């Protein structure tokens, strides 16, 4: 079972979990003396070793499996392991040996399995050729690999092959084709993400799929011209929407009712104080029961998930939700292989992107210490909490200033009303507090998980309605019915008489 799970996870790019399953399977087969099964999971186990940095051990393991398959005459299994060995050789910097091995595999795979192993072999060859600077050959190979990938697991790797085409076309200077293929990669990613469902499998593949989106966004920023920032933000918001919809349907990201949250915090403080005073008694059990009741109430307080899902799907692209910003400024944070960056939508609907070169160090050296201080305060007894906060106040303020310098100062002046959309570790960082540290902050800062959830600006909408009653028979009943419907919708309906 571990072997099958590892194979599926590896095909989805979830190499970390695949490595865990493969290591368990290989260890069990070795203890049982099952040589055939050891050879079957050799490629996955080698991938686990490569992830750990043991590339030489991975190569040895693969060569042993190749020899086993050669002895028993299983050509298909031997070729699959040889492809994995070519990956390891390329990772070890021996790209010439990898290409020679790939050529041997390719001839057999194009005859026996062109839509599976053949496509995967060609995609690996394209990535090696691209690294060597032959962008035209890489684009041709990657296009063919993408077209032929029809069988598992090559079919699941199509988005990554499409991104490879985009990167190759970008190196050739063909900006239009690069952007088109980057968008294609994200569309295929979205289809793949939806098909993965909602369980552990989806969570396991998230990091790999997010890396694909980051690569596509980098291509768009480099090649989409004056509208690059808006096009890149479109890709980010569209690609994130399947994960967001999943979370919304499961109710995990609903805003908590403020009164209930405050009540739970107060009760927990009392509970900590009671437990500090002695063993559990009737009052402590009663307080704990109240906390559990309130937490169950919180779970039931959420909007209709299907309606919210439809809202997000209808307005996930920038052209749909930017007009809903009103006078607010949106800051969408993102992290790529090049570092952190922010996409900013200003009041005049212009989209800019700003590099945040100090953000990674700030998260590591300022946010982590600050979080430890906050957690220590949260777990401290209520009577000791104020003293602990006073003792660490200066250090906490210094951490907040570092976060402000990294995430806010590169953006320049900010508006009075800001909407922020964090990603990854930034979901836990107190960006709002960092913005106000060291100066006067904006009047309002709102955090949303997806720009499509930005509420519409209703401040300009009039809720007054005037109904004119005529002398037509039966008009009074109709007027009352219309007035009732308007008032139910939130209007202040006024009825006046007039002569026709």
GROMACS .gro file of C-alpha atoms in nm:
model
  500
    1UNK     CA    1   0.000   0.000   0.000
    2UNK     CA    2   0.284   0.240   0.081
    3UNK     CA    3   0.436   0.168  -0.260
    4UNK     CA    4   0.112   0.251  -0.446
    5UNK     CA    5   0.063   0.566  -0.241
    6UNK     CA    6   0.419   0.679  -0.309
    7UNK     CA    7   0.378   0.626  -0.684
    8UNK     CA    8   0.063   0.839  -0.695
    9UNK     CA    9   0.210   1.116  -0.479
   10UNK     CA   10   0.527   1.127  -0.691
   11UNK     CA   11   0.324   1.164  -1.011
   12UNK     CA   12   0.156   1.471  -0.858
   13UNK     CA   13   0.485   1.630  -0.756
   14UNK     CA   14   0.432   1.568  -0.384
   15UNK     CA   15   0.786   1.440  -0.349
   16UNK     CA   16   0.812   1.489   0.026
   17UNK     CA   17   0.524   1.259   0.114
   18UNK     CA   18   0.615   1.022  -0.169
   19UNK     CA   19   0.961   0.987  -0.019
   20UNK     CA   20   0.815   0.896   0.320
   21UNK     CA   21   0.590   0.626   0.174
   22UNK     CA   22   0.866   0.489  -0.051
   23UNK     CA   23   1.113   0.466   0.237
   24UNK     CA   24   0.864   0.274   0.449
   25UNK     CA   25   0.785   0.035   0.162
   26UNK     CA   26   1.150  -0.028   0.077
   27UNK     CA   27   1.239  -0.093   0.439
   28UNK     CA   28   0.956  -0.344   0.477
   29UNK     CA   29   1.051  -0.529   0.157
   30UNK     CA   30   1.417  -0.544   0.262
   31UNK     CA   31   1.332  -0.690   0.602
   32UNK     CA   32   1.115  -0.954   0.435
   33UNK     CA   33   1.379  -1.036   0.173
   34UNK     CA   34   1.145  -0.955  -0.118
   35UNK     CA   35   1.393  -0.864  -0.391
   36UNK     CA   36   1.132  -0.824  -0.664
   37UNK     CA   37   0.929  -0.574  -0.457
   38UNK     CA   38   1.247  -0.386  -0.363
   39UNK     CA   39   1.325  -0.339  -0.730
   40UNK     CA   40   0.968  -0.222  -0.796
   41UNK     CA   41   0.994   0.065  -0.550
   42UNK     CA   42   1.362   0.141  -0.620
   43UNK     CA   43   1.286   0.452  -0.828
   44UNK     CA   44   1.067   0.599  -0.556
   45UNK     CA   45   1.315   0.512  -0.283
   46UNK     CA   46   1.593   0.672  -0.486
   47UNK     CA   47   1.384   0.986  -0.511
   48UNK     CA   48   1.357   0.984  -0.133
   49UNK     CA   49   1.735   0.954  -0.102
   50UNK     CA   50   1.785   1.236  -0.354
   51UNK     CA   51   1.552   1.464  -0.156
   52UNK     CA   52   1.767   1.397   0.149
   53UNK     CA   53   2.075   1.498  -0.052
   54UNK     CA   54   2.209   1.143  -0.082
   55UNK     CA   55   2.234   1.146  -0.462
   56UNK     CA   56   2.518   0.894  -0.478
   57UNK     CA   57   2.319   0.645  -0.268
   58UNK     CA   58   2.019   0.707  -0.491
   59UNK     CA   59   2.225   0.627  -0.802
   60UNK     CA   60   2.356   0.305  -0.645
   61UNK     CA   61   2.004   0.195  -0.554
   62UNK     CA   62   1.882   0.260  -0.909
   63UNK     CA   63   2.171   0.074  -1.070
   64UNK     CA   64   2.097  -0.230  -0.852
   65UNK     CA   65   1.734  -0.223  -0.964
   66UNK     CA   66   1.834  -0.186  -1.330
   67UNK     CA   67   2.055  -0.492  -1.301
   68UNK     CA   68   1.774  -0.693  -1.142
   69UNK     CA   69   1.525  -0.603  -1.418
   70UNK     CA   70   1.786  -0.681  -1.683
   71UNK     CA   71   1.842  -1.028  -1.536
   72UNK     CA   72   1.474  -1.122  -1.538
   73UNK     CA   73   1.411  -0.958  -1.878
   74UNK     CA   74   1.154  -0.691  -1.781
   75UNK     CA   75   1.241  -0.415  -2.029
   76UNK     CA   76   0.958  -0.178  -1.937
   77UNK     CA   77   1.048  -0.174  -1.567
   78UNK     CA   78   1.417  -0.131  -1.650
   79UNK     CA   79   1.348   0.169  -1.875
   80UNK     CA   80   1.138   0.341  -1.607
   81UNK     CA   81   1.419   0.303  -1.354
   82UNK     CA   82   1.672   0.425  -1.611
   83UNK     CA   83   1.468   0.743  -1.653
   84UNK     CA   84   1.488   0.804  -1.279
   85UNK     CA   85   1.864   0.742  -1.292
   86UNK     CA   86   1.891   1.005  -1.567
   87UNK     CA   87   1.717   1.253  -1.334
   88UNK     CA   88   1.965   1.176  -1.057
   89UNK     CA   89   2.262   1.208  -1.293
   90UNK     CA   90   2.134   1.545  -1.409
   91UNK     CA   91   2.092   1.656  -1.046
   92UNK     CA   92   2.453   1.549  -0.979
   93UNK     CA   93   2.572   1.778  -1.258
   94UNK     CA   94   2.640   1.498  -1.508
   95UNK     CA   95   2.401   1.621  -1.776
   96UNK     CA   96   2.605   1.461  -2.058
   97UNK     CA   97   2.559   1.114  -1.906
   98UNK     CA   98   2.191   1.191  -1.846
   99UNK     CA   99   2.135   1.289  -2.212
  100UNK     CA  100   2.311   0.974  -2.337
  101UNK     CA  101   2.090   0.758  -2.117
  102UNK     CA  102   1.778   0.950  -2.224
  103UNK     CA  103   1.855   0.887  -2.593
  104UNK     CA  104   1.861   0.513  -2.528
  105UNK     CA  105   1.534   0.524  -2.335
  106UNK     CA  106   1.363   0.747  -2.590
  107UNK     CA  107   1.402   0.508  -2.881
  108UNK     CA  108   1.235   0.226  -2.688
  109UNK     CA  109   0.967   0.446  -2.522
  110UNK     CA  110   0.852   0.601  -2.852
  111UNK     CA  111   0.771   0.254  -2.979
  112UNK     CA  112   0.630   0.093  -2.664
  113UNK     CA  113   0.477   0.379  -2.460
  114UNK     CA  114   0.479   0.714  -2.645
  115UNK     CA  115   0.197   0.866  -2.437
  116UNK     CA  116   0.353   0.777  -2.101
  117UNK     CA  117   0.723   0.708  -2.061
  118UNK     CA  118   0.801   0.857  -2.402
  119UNK     CA  119   0.645   1.192  -2.312
  120UNK     CA  120   0.811   1.200  -1.969
  121UNK     CA  121   1.152   1.120  -2.118
  122UNK     CA  122   1.116   1.392  -2.379
  123UNK     CA  123   1.015   1.646  -2.112
  124UNK     CA  124   1.324   1.566  -1.904
  125UNK     CA  125   1.541   1.599  -2.213
  126UNK     CA  126   1.382   1.938  -2.287
  127UNK     CA  127   1.461   2.068  -1.937
  128UNK     CA  128   1.826   1.960  -1.966
  129UNK     CA  129   1.860   2.110  -2.313
  130UNK     CA  130   1.705   2.436  -2.190
  131UNK     CA  131   1.956   2.458  -1.905
  132UNK     CA  132   2.233   2.416  -2.162
  133UNK     CA  133   2.104   2.722  -2.350
  134UNK     CA  134   1.940   2.554  -2.651
  135UNK     CA  135   1.600   2.719  -2.613
  136UNK     CA  136   1.464   2.641  -2.962
  137UNK     CA  137   1.533   2.267  -2.925
  138UNK     CA  138   1.390   2.274  -2.573
  139UNK     CA  139   1.069   2.439  -2.692
  140UNK     CA  140   1.025   2.184  -2.971
  141UNK     CA  141   1.083   1.888  -2.738
  142UNK     CA  142   0.856   2.025  -2.464
  143UNK     CA  143   0.573   2.098  -2.709
  144UNK     CA  144   0.583   1.743  -2.839
  145UNK     CA  145   0.602   1.601  -2.486
  146UNK     CA  146   0.299   1.807  -2.386
  147UNK     CA  147   0.103   1.696  -2.691
  148UNK     CA  148   0.180   1.327  -2.642
  149UNK     CA  149   0.131   1.308  -2.263
  150UNK     CA  150  -0.188   1.104  -2.247
  151UNK     CA  151  -0.116   0.820  -2.006
  152UNK     CA  152  -0.054   0.813  -1.630
  153UNK     CA  153   0.165   0.957  -1.487
  154UNK     CA  154   0.265   1.176  -1.782
  155UNK     CA  155  -0.090   1.310  -1.808
  156UNK     CA  156  -0.066   1.453  -1.456
  157UNK     CA  157   0.262   1.625  -1.545
  158UNK     CA  158   0.120   1.823  -1.841
  159UNK     CA  159   0.101   2.158  -1.652
  160UNK     CA  160   0.472   2.136  -1.568
  161UNK     CA  161   0.553   2.054  -1.931
  162UNK     CA  162   0.346   2.353  -2.045
  163UNK     CA  163   0.547   2.576  -1.810
  164UNK     CA  164   0.865   2.433  -1.960
  165UNK     CA  165   0.740   2.539  -2.306
  166UNK     CA  166   0.668   2.889  -2.171
  167UNK     CA  167   1.017   2.923  -2.023
  168UNK     CA  168   1.180   2.801  -2.345
  169UNK     CA  169   0.976   3.039  -2.561
  170UNK     CA  170   1.066   3.322  -2.326
  171UNK     CA  171   1.437   3.244  -2.365
  172UNK     CA  172   1.387   3.258  -2.743
  173UNK     CA  173   1.238   3.607  -2.714
  174UNK     CA  174   0.891   3.497  -2.824
  175UNK     CA  175   0.703   3.683  -2.555
  176UNK     CA  176   0.352   3.619  -2.690
  177UNK     CA  177   0.403   3.242  -2.698
  178UNK     CA  178   0.566   3.247  -2.355
  179UNK     CA  179   0.267   3.424  -2.198
  180UNK     CA  180   0.017   3.198  -2.380
  181UNK     CA  181   0.184   2.881  -2.255
  182UNK     CA  182   0.219   3.019  -1.902
  183UNK     CA  183  -0.155   3.079  -1.894
  184UNK     CA  184  -0.212   2.733  -2.036
  185UNK     CA  185  -0.003   2.582  -1.756
  186UNK     CA  186  -0.214   2.758  -1.492
  187UNK     CA  187  -0.542   2.650  -1.657
  188UNK     CA  188  -0.425   2.291  -1.658
  189UNK     CA  189  -0.309   2.330  -1.298
  190UNK     CA  190  -0.657   2.448  -1.202
  191UNK     CA  191  -0.823   2.150  -1.368
  192UNK     CA  192  -0.579   1.918  -1.194
  193UNK     CA  193  -0.632   2.083  -0.855
  194UNK     CA  194  -1.010   2.050  -0.877
  195UNK     CA  195  -0.984   1.682  -0.973
  196UNK     CA  196  -0.767   1.606  -0.670
  197UNK     CA  197  -1.062   1.656  -0.437
  198UNK     CA  198  -1.042   1.779  -0.080
  199UNK     CA  199  -0.841   1.525   0.115
  200UNK     CA  200  -0.478   1.457   0.203
  201UNK     CA  201  -0.390   1.405  -0.162
  202UNK     CA  202  -0.481   1.763  -0.245
  203UNK     CA  203  -0.286   1.899   0.049
  204UNK     CA  204   0.016   1.686  -0.038
  205UNK     CA  205   0.046   1.830  -0.390
  206UNK     CA  206  -0.009   2.193  -0.293
  207UNK     CA  207   0.358   2.298  -0.268
  208UNK     CA  208   0.448   2.149  -0.605
  209UNK     CA  209   0.151   2.307  -0.781
  210UNK     CA  210   0.215   2.643  -0.618
  211UNK     CA  211   0.571   2.635  -0.748
  212UNK     CA  212   0.430   2.591  -1.098
  213UNK     CA  213   0.208   2.897  -1.056
  214UNK     CA  214   0.501   3.102  -0.929
  215UNK     CA  215   0.702   3.002  -1.236
  216UNK     CA  216   0.414   3.100  -1.466
  217UNK     CA  217   0.379   3.437  -1.295
  218UNK     CA  218   0.753   3.501  -1.338
  219UNK     CA  219   0.720   3.431  -1.711
  220UNK     CA  220   0.425   3.670  -1.742
  221UNK     CA  221   0.603   3.947  -1.551
  222UNK     CA  222   0.903   3.915  -1.783
  223UNK     CA  223   0.714   3.897  -2.112
  224UNK     CA  224   0.363   4.048  -2.088
  225UNK     CA  225   0.473   4.407  -2.146
  226UNK     CA  226   0.291   4.708  -1.995
  227UNK     CA  227   0.004   4.493  -1.865
  228UNK     CA  228   0.235   4.239  -1.704
  229UNK     CA  229   0.138   4.317  -1.344
  230UNK     CA  230  -0.236   4.287  -1.410
  231UNK     CA  231  -0.192   3.968  -1.613
  232UNK     CA  232   0.028   3.813  -1.343
  233UNK     CA  233  -0.223   3.898  -1.071
  234UNK     CA  234  -0.497   3.740  -1.282
  235UNK     CA  235  -0.296   3.418  -1.291
  236UNK     CA  236  -0.243   3.424  -0.915
  237UNK     CA  237  -0.608   3.480  -0.828
  238UNK     CA  238  -0.740   3.226  -1.078
  239UNK     CA  239  -0.491   2.961  -0.970
  240UNK     CA  240  -0.563   3.009  -0.601
  241UNK     CA  241  -0.940   2.987  -0.639
  242UNK     CA  242  -0.973   2.604  -0.634
  243UNK     CA  243  -0.796   2.588  -0.298
  244UNK     CA  244  -1.005   2.877  -0.171
  245UNK     CA  245  -1.330   2.717  -0.283
  246UNK     CA  246  -1.233   2.395  -0.111
  247UNK     CA  247  -1.164   2.578   0.214
  248UNK     CA  248  -1.487   2.774   0.190
  249UNK     CA  249  -1.695   2.466   0.125
  250UNK     CA  250  -1.539   2.308   0.432
  251UNK     CA  251  -1.600   2.624   0.634
  252UNK     CA  252  -1.238   2.666   0.741
  253UNK     CA  253  -1.188   3.032   0.650
  254UNK     CA  254  -1.509   3.188   0.770
  255UNK     CA  255  -1.466   3.501   0.983
  256UNK     CA  256  -1.545   3.437   1.348
  257UNK     CA  257  -1.821   3.622   1.531
  258UNK     CA  258  -1.639   3.885   1.739
  259UNK     CA  259  -1.856   3.853   2.048
  260UNK     CA  260  -1.812   3.477   2.064
  261UNK     CA  261  -1.439   3.501   2.009
  262UNK     CA  262  -1.413   3.750   2.296
  263UNK     CA  263  -1.622   3.529   2.520
  264UNK     CA  264  -1.405   3.226   2.448
  265UNK     CA  265  -1.089   3.424   2.523
  266UNK     CA  266  -1.233   3.550   2.853
  267UNK     CA  267  -1.346   3.203   2.957
  268UNK     CA  268  -1.009   3.053   2.872
  269UNK     CA  269  -0.838   3.317   3.086
  270UNK     CA  270  -1.064   3.227   3.377
  271UNK     CA  271  -1.000   2.860   3.315
  272UNK     CA  272  -0.622   2.913   3.325
  273UNK     CA  273  -0.653   3.111   3.646
  274UNK     CA  274  -0.867   2.839   3.806
  275UNK     CA  275  -0.630   2.564   3.703
  276UNK     CA  276  -0.334   2.759   3.842
  277UNK     CA  277  -0.510   2.777   4.180
  278UNK     CA  278  -0.550   2.406   4.234
  279UNK     CA  279  -0.689   2.080   4.102
  280UNK     CA  280  -0.989   2.062   3.871
  281UNK     CA  281  -1.321   2.129   4.048
  282UNK     CA  282  -1.686   2.186   3.959
  283UNK     CA  283  -1.628   2.547   3.849
  284UNK     CA  284  -1.335   2.453   3.624
  285UNK     CA  285  -1.540   2.180   3.457
  286UNK     CA  286  -1.826   2.427   3.413
  287UNK     CA  287  -1.600   2.685   3.249
  288UNK     CA  288  -1.454   2.422   3.020
  289UNK     CA  289  -1.807   2.319   2.921
  290UNK     CA  290  -1.897   2.680   2.838
  291UNK     CA  291  -1.592   2.707   2.612
  292UNK     CA  292  -1.692   2.392   2.426
  293UNK     CA  293  -2.050   2.518   2.379
  294UNK     CA  294  -1.930   2.850   2.238
  295UNK     CA  295  -1.685   2.679   2.003
  296UNK     CA  296  -1.966   2.462   1.867
  297UNK     CA  297  -2.174   2.776   1.810
  298UNK     CA  298  -1.885   2.930   1.617
  299UNK     CA  299  -1.874   2.629   1.386
  300UNK     CA  300  -2.240   2.685   1.296
  301UNK     CA  301  -2.200   3.058   1.228
  302UNK     CA  302  -2.110   3.076   0.862
  303UNK     CA  303  -2.267   3.187   0.540
  304UNK     CA  304  -2.405   2.959   0.275
  305UNK     CA  305  -2.096   2.795   0.126
  306UNK     CA  306  -2.244   2.714  -0.219
  307UNK     CA  307  -2.352   3.078  -0.262
  308UNK     CA  308  -2.009   3.202  -0.159
  309UNK     CA  309  -1.842   2.951  -0.391
  310UNK     CA  310  -2.047   3.079  -0.684
  311UNK     CA  311  -1.953   3.436  -0.594
  312UNK     CA  312  -1.583   3.355  -0.600
  313UNK     CA  313  -1.605   3.164  -0.926
  314UNK     CA  314  -1.797   3.448  -1.089
  315UNK     CA  315  -1.549   3.718  -0.986
  316UNK     CA  316  -1.208   3.565  -0.953
  317UNK     CA  317  -1.038   3.753  -1.239
  318UNK     CA  318  -0.908   4.103  -1.178
  319UNK     CA  319  -1.141   4.269  -1.427
  320UNK     CA  320  -1.436   4.141  -1.223
  321UNK     CA  321  -1.332   4.248  -0.873
  322UNK     CA  322  -1.113   4.558  -0.923
  323UNK     CA  323  -1.421   4.781  -0.980
  324UNK     CA  324  -1.550   4.665  -0.640
  325UNK     CA  325  -1.257   4.817  -0.453
  326UNK     CA  326  -1.414   5.162  -0.438
  327UNK     CA  327  -1.164   5.396  -0.275
  328UNK     CA  328  -0.971   5.111  -0.115
  329UNK     CA  329  -0.621   5.003  -0.210
  330UNK     CA  330  -0.549   4.633  -0.255
  331UNK     CA  331  -0.211   4.478  -0.167
  332UNK     CA  332  -0.174   4.116  -0.278
  333UNK     CA  333   0.142   3.950  -0.143
  334UNK     CA  334   0.312   3.663  -0.322
  335UNK     CA  335   0.637   3.468  -0.305
  336UNK     CA  336   0.826   3.324  -0.600
  337UNK     CA  337   1.167   3.163  -0.647
  338UNK     CA  338   1.301   3.516  -0.684
  339UNK     CA  339   1.169   3.626  -0.344
  340UNK     CA  340   0.867   3.809  -0.205
  341UNK     CA  341   0.673   4.067  -0.403
  342UNK     CA  342   0.351   4.267  -0.374
  343UNK     CA  343   0.088   4.350  -0.634
  344UNK     CA  344  -0.077   4.685  -0.559
  345UNK     CA  345  -0.407   4.805  -0.706
  346UNK     CA  346  -0.428   5.180  -0.655
  347UNK     CA  347  -0.733   5.405  -0.643
  348UNK     CA  348  -0.718   5.478  -1.017
  349UNK     CA  349  -0.739   5.102  -1.093
  350UNK     CA  350  -0.372   5.080  -1.192
  351UNK     CA  351  -0.191   4.756  -1.103
  352UNK     CA  352   0.178   4.775  -1.004
  353UNK     CA  353   0.413   4.515  -0.863
  354UNK     CA  354   0.693   4.583  -0.617
  355UNK     CA  355   0.982   4.358  -0.517
  356UNK     CA  356   1.028   4.304  -0.142
  357UNK     CA  357   1.395   4.204  -0.113
  358UNK     CA  358   1.412   4.207   0.267
  359UNK     CA  359   1.091   4.016   0.329
  360UNK     CA  360   1.236   3.666   0.358
  361UNK     CA  361   1.487   3.769   0.623
  362UNK     CA  362   1.218   3.965   0.808
  363UNK     CA  363   0.992   3.661   0.829
  364UNK     CA  364   1.279   3.447   0.956
  365UNK     CA  365   1.446   3.691   1.196
  366UNK     CA  366   1.157   3.915   1.309
  367UNK     CA  367   0.831   3.726   1.280
  368UNK     CA  368   0.949   3.398   1.433
  369UNK     CA  369   1.083   3.564   1.753
  370UNK     CA  370   0.770   3.779   1.774
  371UNK     CA  371   0.547   3.473   1.741
  372UNK     CA  372   0.737   3.296   2.018
  373UNK     CA  373   0.682   3.597   2.244
  374UNK     CA  374   0.310   3.605   2.165
  375UNK     CA  375   0.275   3.232   2.225
  376UNK     CA  376   0.458   3.260   2.556
  377UNK     CA  377   0.221   3.538   2.660
  378UNK     CA  378  -0.084   3.340   2.549
  379UNK     CA  379   0.017   3.038   2.756
  380UNK     CA  380   0.122   3.238   3.062
  381UNK     CA  381  -0.113   3.252   3.363
  382UNK     CA  382  -0.345   3.549   3.352
  383UNK     CA  383  -0.182   3.709   3.658
  384UNK     CA  384   0.165   3.695   3.498
  385UNK     CA  385   0.071   3.794   3.142
  386UNK     CA  386   0.089   4.173   3.181
  387UNK     CA  387   0.432   4.151   3.341
  388UNK     CA  388   0.560   3.931   3.058
  389UNK     CA  389   0.423   4.166   2.793
  390UNK     CA  390   0.583   4.468   2.960
  391UNK     CA  391   0.919   4.292   2.973
  392UNK     CA  392   0.913   4.202   2.604
  393UNK     CA  393   0.746   4.519   2.468
  394UNK     CA  394   1.063   4.684   2.337
  395UNK     CA  395   1.178   4.367   2.158
  396UNK     CA  396   0.831   4.314   2.008
  397UNK     CA  397   0.823   4.671   1.876
  398UNK     CA  398   1.163   4.620   1.714
  399UNK     CA  399   1.031   4.307   1.538
  400UNK     CA  400   0.728   4.501   1.414
  401UNK     CA  401   0.950   4.781   1.282
  402UNK     CA  402   1.156   4.524   1.091
  403UNK     CA  403   0.839   4.381   0.936
  404UNK     CA  404   0.723   4.731   0.844
  405UNK     CA  405   1.053   4.810   0.672
  406UNK     CA  406   1.039   4.484   0.477
  407UNK     CA  407   0.675   4.469   0.370
  408UNK     CA  408   0.534   4.822   0.377
  409UNK     CA  409   0.804   5.080   0.319
  410UNK     CA  410   0.892   4.954  -0.034
  411UNK     CA  411   0.529   5.025  -0.131
  412UNK     CA  412   0.556   5.396  -0.054
  413UNK     CA  413   0.247   5.588   0.056
  414UNK     CA  414  -0.061   5.381   0.133
  415UNK     CA  415  -0.426   5.478   0.117
  416UNK     CA  416  -0.660   5.539   0.409
  417UNK     CA  417  -0.841   5.212   0.343
  418UNK     CA  418  -0.638   4.901   0.253
  419UNK     CA  419  -0.733   4.545   0.169
  420UNK     CA  420  -0.450   4.292   0.204
  421UNK     CA  421  -0.431   3.935   0.071
  422UNK     CA  422  -0.142   3.738   0.228
  423UNK     CA  423  -0.013   3.400   0.111
  424UNK     CA  424   0.171   3.114   0.279
  425UNK     CA  425   0.347   3.211   0.605
  426UNK     CA  426   0.221   3.569   0.576
  427UNK     CA  427  -0.125   3.448   0.681
  428UNK     CA  428   0.007   3.439   1.036
  429UNK     CA  429   0.216   3.759   1.028
  430UNK     CA  430   0.052   4.065   1.193
  431UNK     CA  431   0.097   4.290   0.890
  432UNK     CA  432  -0.166   4.531   1.019
  433UNK     CA  433   0.025   4.593   1.341
  434UNK     CA  434   0.351   4.627   1.150
  435UNK     CA  435   0.192   4.893   0.929
  436UNK     CA  436   0.097   5.107   1.227
  437UNK     CA  437   0.427   5.061   1.413
  438UNK     CA  438   0.644   5.371   1.397
  439UNK     CA  439   0.379   5.599   1.254
  440UNK     CA  440   0.012   5.666   1.195
  441UNK     CA  441  -0.149   5.386   1.000
  442UNK     CA  442  -0.446   5.392   0.763
  443UNK     CA  443  -0.800   5.428   0.888
  444UNK     CA  444  -0.897   5.073   0.792
  445UNK     CA  445  -0.705   4.754   0.708
  446UNK     CA  446  -0.906   4.449   0.595
  447UNK     CA  447  -0.758   4.104   0.541
  448UNK     CA  448  -0.929   3.875   0.288
  449UNK     CA  449  -0.819   3.532   0.156
  450UNK     CA  450  -0.907   3.609  -0.208
  451UNK     CA  451  -0.968   3.938  -0.395
  452UNK     CA  452  -1.304   3.809  -0.521
  453UNK     CA  453  -1.428   3.825  -0.161
  454UNK     CA  454  -1.384   4.204  -0.149
  455UNK     CA  455  -1.733   4.332  -0.067
  456UNK     CA  456  -1.897   4.571  -0.307
  457UNK     CA  457  -1.893   4.941  -0.226
  458UNK     CA  458  -2.252   5.012  -0.122
  459UNK     CA  459  -2.187   5.358   0.018
  460UNK     CA  460  -2.322   5.526  -0.297
  461UNK     CA  461  -2.634   5.313  -0.316
  462UNK     CA  462  -2.956   5.491  -0.213
  463UNK     CA  463  -3.193   5.285   0.002
  464UNK     CA  464  -3.483   5.531  -0.028
  465UNK     CA  465  -3.782   5.448  -0.248
  466UNK     CA  466  -4.081   5.665  -0.336
  467UNK     CA  467  -4.409   5.504  -0.445
  468UNK     CA  468  -4.680   5.722  -0.604
  469UNK     CA  469  -5.039   5.613  -0.544
  470UNK     CA  470  -5.278   5.672  -0.831
  471UNK     CA  471  -5.658   5.656  -0.857
  472UNK     CA  472  -5.671   5.328  -1.051
  473UNK     CA  473  -5.899   5.073  -0.880
  474UNK     CA  474  -5.697   4.807  -0.693
  475UNK     CA  475  -5.382   5.022  -0.681
  476UNK     CA  476  -5.372   5.031  -0.300
  477UNK     CA  477  -5.323   4.654  -0.270
  478UNK     CA  478  -5.051   4.658  -0.535
  479UNK     CA  479  -4.877   4.952  -0.367
  480UNK     CA  480  -4.876   4.771  -0.031
  481UNK     CA  481  -4.732   4.454  -0.190
  482UNK     CA  482  -4.451   4.647  -0.362
  483UNK     CA  483  -4.381   4.844  -0.044
  484UNK     CA  484  -4.350   4.522   0.156
  485UNK     CA  485  -4.102   4.373  -0.090
  486UNK     CA  486  -3.888   4.688  -0.092
  487UNK     CA  487  -3.879   4.709   0.287
  488UNK     CA  488  -3.787   4.342   0.312
  489UNK     CA  489  -3.491   4.420   0.083
  490UNK     CA  490  -3.373   4.701   0.316
  491UNK     CA  491  -3.529   5.004   0.144
  492UNK     CA  492  -3.710   5.286   0.321
  493UNK     CA  493  -4.025   5.297   0.113
  494UNK     CA  494  -4.249   5.605   0.126
  495UNK     CA  495  -4.594   5.624  -0.030
  496UNK     CA  496  -4.731   5.957  -0.155
  497UNK     CA  497  -5.053   6.054  -0.328
  498UNK     CA  498  -5.064   6.230  -0.661
  499UNK     CA  499  -5.320   6.327  -0.919
  500UNK     CA  500  -5.280   6.195  -1.273
   0.00000   0.00000   0.00000
